[in-house]
Amino acid sequence: MGKKNIDWANIGFGYIKTDYRYVSNYKNGAWDEGALITDDTINLSECACVFQYAQTCFEGLKAYTTEDGHIVTFRPDLNAERMMDSAARLEMPQFPKERFIDAITKVVAANADYVPPYGSGATLYIRPFMFGSDAIIGVKPANEYQFRVFTTPVGPYFKGGAKPITICVSDYDRAAPHGTGHVKAGLNYAMSLHAIMEAHRNGFDENMYLDAATRTHVEETGGANFIFVTKDNTVVTPKSDSILPSITRRSILYVAEHYLGLKTEERPVAFDEIKDFAECGLCGTAAVVSPVGKIVDHGREICLPSGMEKMGPVTQKLYDTLTGIQMGHIEAPEGWIHVIK
Ligand SMILES: *Cc1c(COP(=O)(O)O)cnc(C)c1O
């Protein structure tokens, strides 16, 4: 066996079936021991709770090859903890953290031939998810669940450099106060699909969602958290109970403070402040940081001083430092890099 014959630099972000997936089923109040399997399909009752009442949550992380040839993942313990929080909010049983990390390790090791080589820019995307699997017609949580992890190789997020994007202020809300915005649930994405398609039809790359209660504060996009940089180089990120706690964003704040010596603030960010910021970026596992050049609020354009040609200088430093830590040429904080093999 050797690496699959795949054109790593040009695969894009689509599903490519790999050889193994990890499955554990929950029945009679307990998870079974779990196993790697080869069947990529799932056979379920038409009345499974996931189909009727969307009882499902997920995670997303990447495995990649470091400069010295190891296959690693980045902070999978935080994905495990976040999935436990998501499960609790959706009245699903929690899949234990140690078992989650073990499942990730096994499924990536089994699909090692699909982990793109160092330097290709491509990664093996890992998708853990869980769903209510038995038939439920009266509204209540399922009795049985499946926890599953599959992987798919994905291409470099930025082909030919990270070009700043244009985003628009959405007229739709992503998450209600005291709702489910802070958990990684499929339901948050189902209702974002119309909003993102509208944004695309109007020529924008992404939506900026404001807080649903007052529509005066910045929350996040459909799948990434915001960071802003002030004119005196403070890294600011919005704080709200309805934002999904991005692992990338939390890591960037740590890097800003401990590696770059920058001031950081996690606080409510008023939409009216944006015009005074120097840089803006979106953070998430897929892109790490994607620069924002322009924010459009119903025809009113806010152009970030960093412009539409390249990342702002502070965003670039954050990006270089975090990806350097991930790829193994900058020393990582204790526990950040999980070596698979
Ligand atoms: C997954 C996700 C993010 C990014 O989180 P990471 O842990 O950095 O990948 C941001 N916002 C939403 C709504 C998400 O679902």
Short mmCIF file of N, CA, C and O in Angstrom, two decimals, residues 266-336:
data_model
loop_
_atom_site.label_atom_id
_atom_site.label_comp_id
_atom_site.label_asym_id
_atom_site.label_seq_id
_atom_site.Cartn_x
_atom_site.Cartn_y
_atom_site.Cartn_z
N GLU A 266 -11.84 39.83 23.91
CA GLU A 266 -13.05 39.10 23.54
C GLU A 266 -14.19 39.84 24.20
O GLU A 266 -14.31 39.83 25.43
N ARG A 267 -15.00 40.51 23.39
CA ARG A 267 -16.03 41.40 23.94
C ARG A 267 -17.11 41.63 22.89
O ARG A 267 -16.88 41.37 21.69
N PRO A 268 -18.28 42.11 23.31
CA PRO A 268 -19.28 42.44 22.29
C PRO A 268 -18.71 43.47 21.32
O PRO A 268 -18.04 44.42 21.74
N VAL A 269 -18.95 43.25 20.03
CA VAL A 269 -18.46 44.18 19.00
C VAL A 269 -19.66 44.80 18.29
O VAL A 269 -20.45 44.08 17.65
N ALA A 270 -19.82 46.10 18.44
CA ALA A 270 -20.92 46.80 17.79
C ALA A 270 -20.66 46.88 16.29
O ALA A 270 -19.51 47.07 15.87
N PHE A 271 -21.71 46.72 15.49
CA PHE A 271 -21.54 46.83 14.04
C PHE A 271 -20.94 48.19 13.68
O PHE A 271 -20.10 48.28 12.77
N ASP A 272 -21.33 49.23 14.41
CA ASP A 272 -20.85 50.59 14.13
C ASP A 272 -19.34 50.76 14.31
O ASP A 272 -18.77 51.74 13.83
N GLU A 273 -18.71 49.83 15.02
CA GLU A 273 -17.26 49.92 15.23
C GLU A 273 -16.45 49.49 14.02
O GLU A 273 -15.26 49.80 13.92
N ILE A 274 -17.08 48.69 13.16
CA ILE A 274 -16.31 48.03 12.09
C ILE A 274 -15.57 49.02 11.21
O ILE A 274 -14.44 48.77 10.79
N LYS A 275 -16.18 50.15 10.96
CA LYS A 275 -15.56 51.15 10.08
C LYS A 275 -14.22 51.65 10.62
O LYS A 275 -13.40 52.19 9.89
N ASP A 276 -14.00 51.44 11.94
CA ASP A 276 -12.74 51.90 12.54
C ASP A 276 -11.65 50.82 12.60
O ASP A 276 -10.53 51.10 12.99
N PHE A 277 -12.00 49.59 12.23
CA PHE A 277 -11.00 48.52 12.29
C PHE A 277 -10.06 48.55 11.09
O PHE A 277 -10.43 49.05 10.01
N ALA A 278 -8.86 47.95 11.28
CA ALA A 278 -7.87 47.93 10.20
C ALA A 278 -7.97 46.66 9.36
O ALA A 278 -7.69 46.66 8.16
N GLU A 279 -8.33 45.53 10.02
CA GLU A 279 -8.36 44.24 9.33
C GLU A 279 -9.53 43.41 9.84
O GLU A 279 -10.00 43.61 10.97
N CYS A 280 -9.95 42.48 9.01
CA CYS A 280 -11.03 41.57 9.39
C CYS A 280 -10.76 40.22 8.76
O CYS A 280 -10.29 40.12 7.62
N GLY A 281 -11.03 39.16 9.52
CA GLY A 281 -10.84 37.81 8.97
C GLY A 281 -11.89 36.85 9.52
O GLY A 281 -12.52 37.12 10.54
N LEU A 282 -12.08 35.76 8.79
CA LEU A 282 -13.01 34.71 9.22
C LEU A 282 -12.18 33.50 9.62
O LEU A 282 -11.28 33.10 8.88
N CYS A 283 -12.47 32.92 10.78
CA CYS A 283 -11.68 31.75 11.16
C CYS A 283 -12.49 30.50 11.37
O CYS A 283 -13.55 30.51 11.95
N GLY A 284 -11.92 29.43 10.84
CA GLY A 284 -12.51 28.11 10.95
C GLY A 284 -11.51 27.09 10.46
O GLY A 284 -10.51 27.45 9.83
N THR A 285 -11.78 25.82 10.74
CA THR A 285 -10.86 24.75 10.39
C THR A 285 -10.49 24.74 8.90
O THR A 285 -9.33 24.55 8.55
N ALA A 286 -11.48 24.93 8.03
CA ALA A 286 -11.26 24.80 6.59
C ALA A 286 -10.19 25.76 6.08
O ALA A 286 -9.21 25.36 5.46
N ALA A 287 -10.37 27.07 6.35
CA ALA A 287 -9.49 28.07 5.77
C ALA A 287 -8.40 28.53 6.75
O ALA A 287 -7.47 29.21 6.34
N VAL A 288 -8.53 28.21 8.00
CA VAL A 288 -7.74 28.77 9.11
C VAL A 288 -8.14 30.24 9.27
O VAL A 288 -8.91 30.56 10.17
N VAL A 289 -7.66 31.12 8.39
CA VAL A 289 -8.17 32.50 8.37
C VAL A 289 -8.38 32.92 6.94
O VAL A 289 -7.52 32.73 6.09
N SER A 290 -9.54 33.49 6.69
CA SER A 290 -9.85 33.98 5.36
C SER A 290 -10.06 35.48 5.48
O SER A 290 -10.88 35.94 6.27
N PRO A 291 -9.27 36.27 4.75
CA PRO A 291 -9.35 37.72 4.93
C PRO A 291 -10.63 38.31 4.33
O PRO A 291 -11.07 37.89 3.26
N VAL A 292 -11.18 39.30 5.00
CA VAL A 292 -12.35 40.02 4.50
C VAL A 292 -11.89 41.41 4.07
O VAL A 292 -11.22 42.11 4.84
N GLY A 293 -12.22 41.78 2.84
CA GLY A 293 -11.79 43.09 2.34
C GLY A 293 -12.89 44.14 2.40
O GLY A 293 -12.63 45.33 2.52
N LYS A 294 -14.14 43.64 2.29
CA LYS A 294 -15.25 44.60 2.20
C LYS A 294 -16.50 44.02 2.86
O LYS A 294 -16.78 42.83 2.72
N ILE A 295 -17.19 44.87 3.59
CA ILE A 295 -18.44 44.46 4.24
C ILE A 295 -19.53 45.40 3.73
O ILE A 295 -19.37 46.63 3.80
N VAL A 296 -20.61 44.84 3.19
CA VAL A 296 -21.64 45.68 2.59
C VAL A 296 -22.94 45.56 3.41
O VAL A 296 -23.45 44.47 3.64
N ASP A 297 -23.41 46.72 3.87
CA ASP A 297 -24.64 46.78 4.66
C ASP A 297 -25.71 47.51 3.86
O ASP A 297 -25.74 48.73 3.82
N HIS A 298 -26.53 46.76 3.15
CA HIS A 298 -27.60 47.35 2.33
C HIS A 298 -27.10 48.49 1.47
O HIS A 298 -27.59 49.63 1.57
N GLY A 299 -26.08 48.20 0.68
CA GLY A 299 -25.59 49.21 -0.27
C GLY A 299 -24.48 50.08 0.29
O GLY A 299 -23.70 50.67 -0.45
N ARG A 300 -24.38 50.15 1.62
CA ARG A 300 -23.30 50.96 2.20
C ARG A 300 -22.06 50.09 2.32
O ARG A 300 -22.09 49.06 2.97
N GLU A 301 -20.98 50.51 1.68
CA GLU A 301 -19.76 49.71 1.68
C GLU A 301 -18.78 50.14 2.76
O GLU A 301 -18.48 51.32 2.89
N ILE A 302 -18.32 49.16 3.52
CA ILE A 302 -17.24 49.43 4.47
C ILE A 302 -16.01 48.71 3.92
O ILE A 302 -16.00 47.48 3.84
N CYS A 303 -15.02 49.48 3.50
CA CYS A 303 -13.81 48.87 2.93
C CYS A 303 -12.72 48.85 3.99
O CYS A 303 -12.35 49.89 4.53
N LEU A 304 -12.25 47.64 4.29
CA LEU A 304 -11.18 47.54 5.29
C LEU A 304 -9.90 48.13 4.70
O LEU A 304 -9.61 47.90 3.51
N PRO A 305 -9.11 48.87 5.49
CA PRO A 305 -7.88 49.47 4.98
C PRO A 305 -6.90 48.46 4.39
O PRO A 305 -6.08 48.80 3.54
N SER A 306 -7.02 47.17 4.80
CA SER A 306 -6.11 46.14 4.26
C SER A 306 -6.38 45.85 2.78
O SER A 306 -5.56 45.23 2.11
N GLY A 307 -7.55 46.29 2.28
CA GLY A 307 -7.81 46.22 0.83
C GLY A 307 -8.24 44.87 0.31
O GLY A 307 -8.46 43.92 1.06
N MET A 308 -8.35 44.79 -1.01
CA MET A 308 -8.90 43.61 -1.69
C MET A 308 -7.82 42.75 -2.35
O MET A 308 -8.12 41.82 -3.09
N GLU A 309 -6.55 43.08 -2.13
CA GLU A 309 -5.49 42.35 -2.82
C GLU A 309 -4.86 41.25 -1.97
O GLU A 309 -4.55 40.18 -2.46
N LYS A 310 -4.66 41.56 -0.69
CA LYS A 310 -4.02 40.55 0.16
C LYS A 310 -4.49 40.68 1.61
O LYS A 310 -5.16 41.65 1.96
N MET A 311 -4.11 39.68 2.40
CA MET A 311 -4.40 39.69 3.83
C MET A 311 -3.76 40.90 4.47
O MET A 311 -2.65 41.29 4.09
N GLY A 312 -4.41 41.44 5.51
CA GLY A 312 -3.78 42.49 6.31
C GLY A 312 -2.55 41.92 6.99
O GLY A 312 -2.44 40.71 7.19
N PRO A 313 -1.60 42.81 7.37
CA PRO A 313 -0.32 42.34 7.92
C PRO A 313 -0.46 41.55 9.23
O PRO A 313 0.25 40.56 9.43
N VAL A 314 -1.35 41.94 10.10
CA VAL A 314 -1.50 41.21 11.37
C VAL A 314 -2.20 39.87 11.12
O VAL A 314 -1.78 38.83 11.63
N THR A 315 -3.22 39.88 10.28
CA THR A 315 -3.90 38.64 9.92
C THR A 315 -2.90 37.66 9.31
O THR A 315 -2.91 36.47 9.63
N GLN A 316 -2.03 38.18 8.45
CA GLN A 316 -1.02 37.33 7.81
C GLN A 316 -0.08 36.70 8.85
O GLN A 316 0.22 35.51 8.78
N LYS A 317 0.33 37.49 9.84
CA LYS A 317 1.21 36.96 10.90
C LYS A 317 0.50 35.89 11.71
O LYS A 317 1.09 34.87 12.07
N LEU A 318 -0.77 36.14 12.01
CA LEU A 318 -1.54 35.15 12.77
C LEU A 318 -1.66 33.86 11.97
O LEU A 318 -1.48 32.76 12.49
N TYR A 319 -1.96 34.02 10.69
CA TYR A 319 -2.11 32.87 9.79
C TYR A 319 -0.81 32.08 9.70
O TYR A 319 -0.77 30.87 9.86
N ASP A 320 0.30 32.80 9.46
CA ASP A 320 1.60 32.14 9.30
C ASP A 320 2.01 31.42 10.58
O ASP A 320 2.56 30.31 10.54
N THR A 321 1.75 32.05 11.73
CA THR A 321 2.17 31.45 12.99
C THR A 321 1.33 30.21 13.30
O THR A 321 1.86 29.15 13.64
N LEU A 322 0.02 30.32 13.14
CA LEU A 322 -0.83 29.16 13.46
C LEU A 322 -0.58 28.01 12.48
O LEU A 322 -0.45 26.85 12.91
N THR A 323 -0.47 28.30 11.19
CA THR A 323 -0.21 27.20 10.25
C THR A 323 1.21 26.65 10.44
O THR A 323 1.43 25.46 10.27
N GLY A 324 2.15 27.50 10.87
CA GLY A 324 3.50 27.03 11.21
C GLY A 324 3.48 26.06 12.37
O GLY A 324 4.18 25.05 12.36
N ILE A 325 2.67 26.36 13.38
CA ILE A 325 2.51 25.46 14.53
C ILE A 325 1.88 24.15 14.06
O ILE A 325 2.32 23.06 14.42
N GLN A 326 0.86 24.25 13.22
CA GLN A 326 0.17 23.05 12.74
C GLN A 326 1.10 22.16 11.93
O GLN A 326 1.08 20.94 12.04
N MET A 327 1.93 22.77 11.09
CA MET A 327 2.77 22.00 10.18
C MET A 327 4.08 21.55 10.82
O MET A 327 4.84 20.79 10.23
N GLY A 328 4.35 22.05 12.02
CA GLY A 328 5.49 21.56 12.77
C GLY A 328 6.78 22.35 12.59
O GLY A 328 7.82 21.89 13.02
N HIS A 329 6.75 23.52 11.95
CA HIS A 329 8.00 24.29 11.95
C HIS A 329 8.03 25.41 12.98
O HIS A 329 9.02 26.12 13.10
N ILE A 330 6.98 25.53 13.77
CA ILE A 330 7.03 26.41 14.95
C ILE A 330 6.58 25.53 16.13
O ILE A 330 5.62 24.76 15.98
N GLU A 331 7.26 25.64 17.25
CA GLU A 331 6.93 24.77 18.37
C GLU A 331 5.51 25.03 18.88
O GLU A 331 5.12 26.19 19.08
N ALA A 332 4.75 23.96 19.05
CA ALA A 332 3.35 24.07 19.46
C ALA A 332 3.23 24.13 20.98
O ALA A 332 4.05 23.56 21.69
N PRO A 333 2.19 24.81 21.47
CA PRO A 333 1.91 24.72 22.90
C PRO A 333 1.60 23.25 23.26
O PRO A 333 1.09 22.50 22.41
N GLU A 334 1.90 22.90 24.49
CA GLU A 334 1.66 21.56 25.02
C GLU A 334 0.26 21.05 24.66
O GLU A 334 -0.73 21.72 24.91
N GLY A 335 0.21 19.88 24.03
CA GLY A 335 -1.09 19.24 23.81
C GLY A 335 -1.84 19.65 22.55
O GLY A 335 -2.92 19.14 22.28
N TRP A 336 -1.28 20.55 21.74
CA TRP A 336 -2.02 21.03 20.57
C TRP A 336 -1.96 20.06 19.40
O TRP A 336 -2.85 20.03 18.56
#
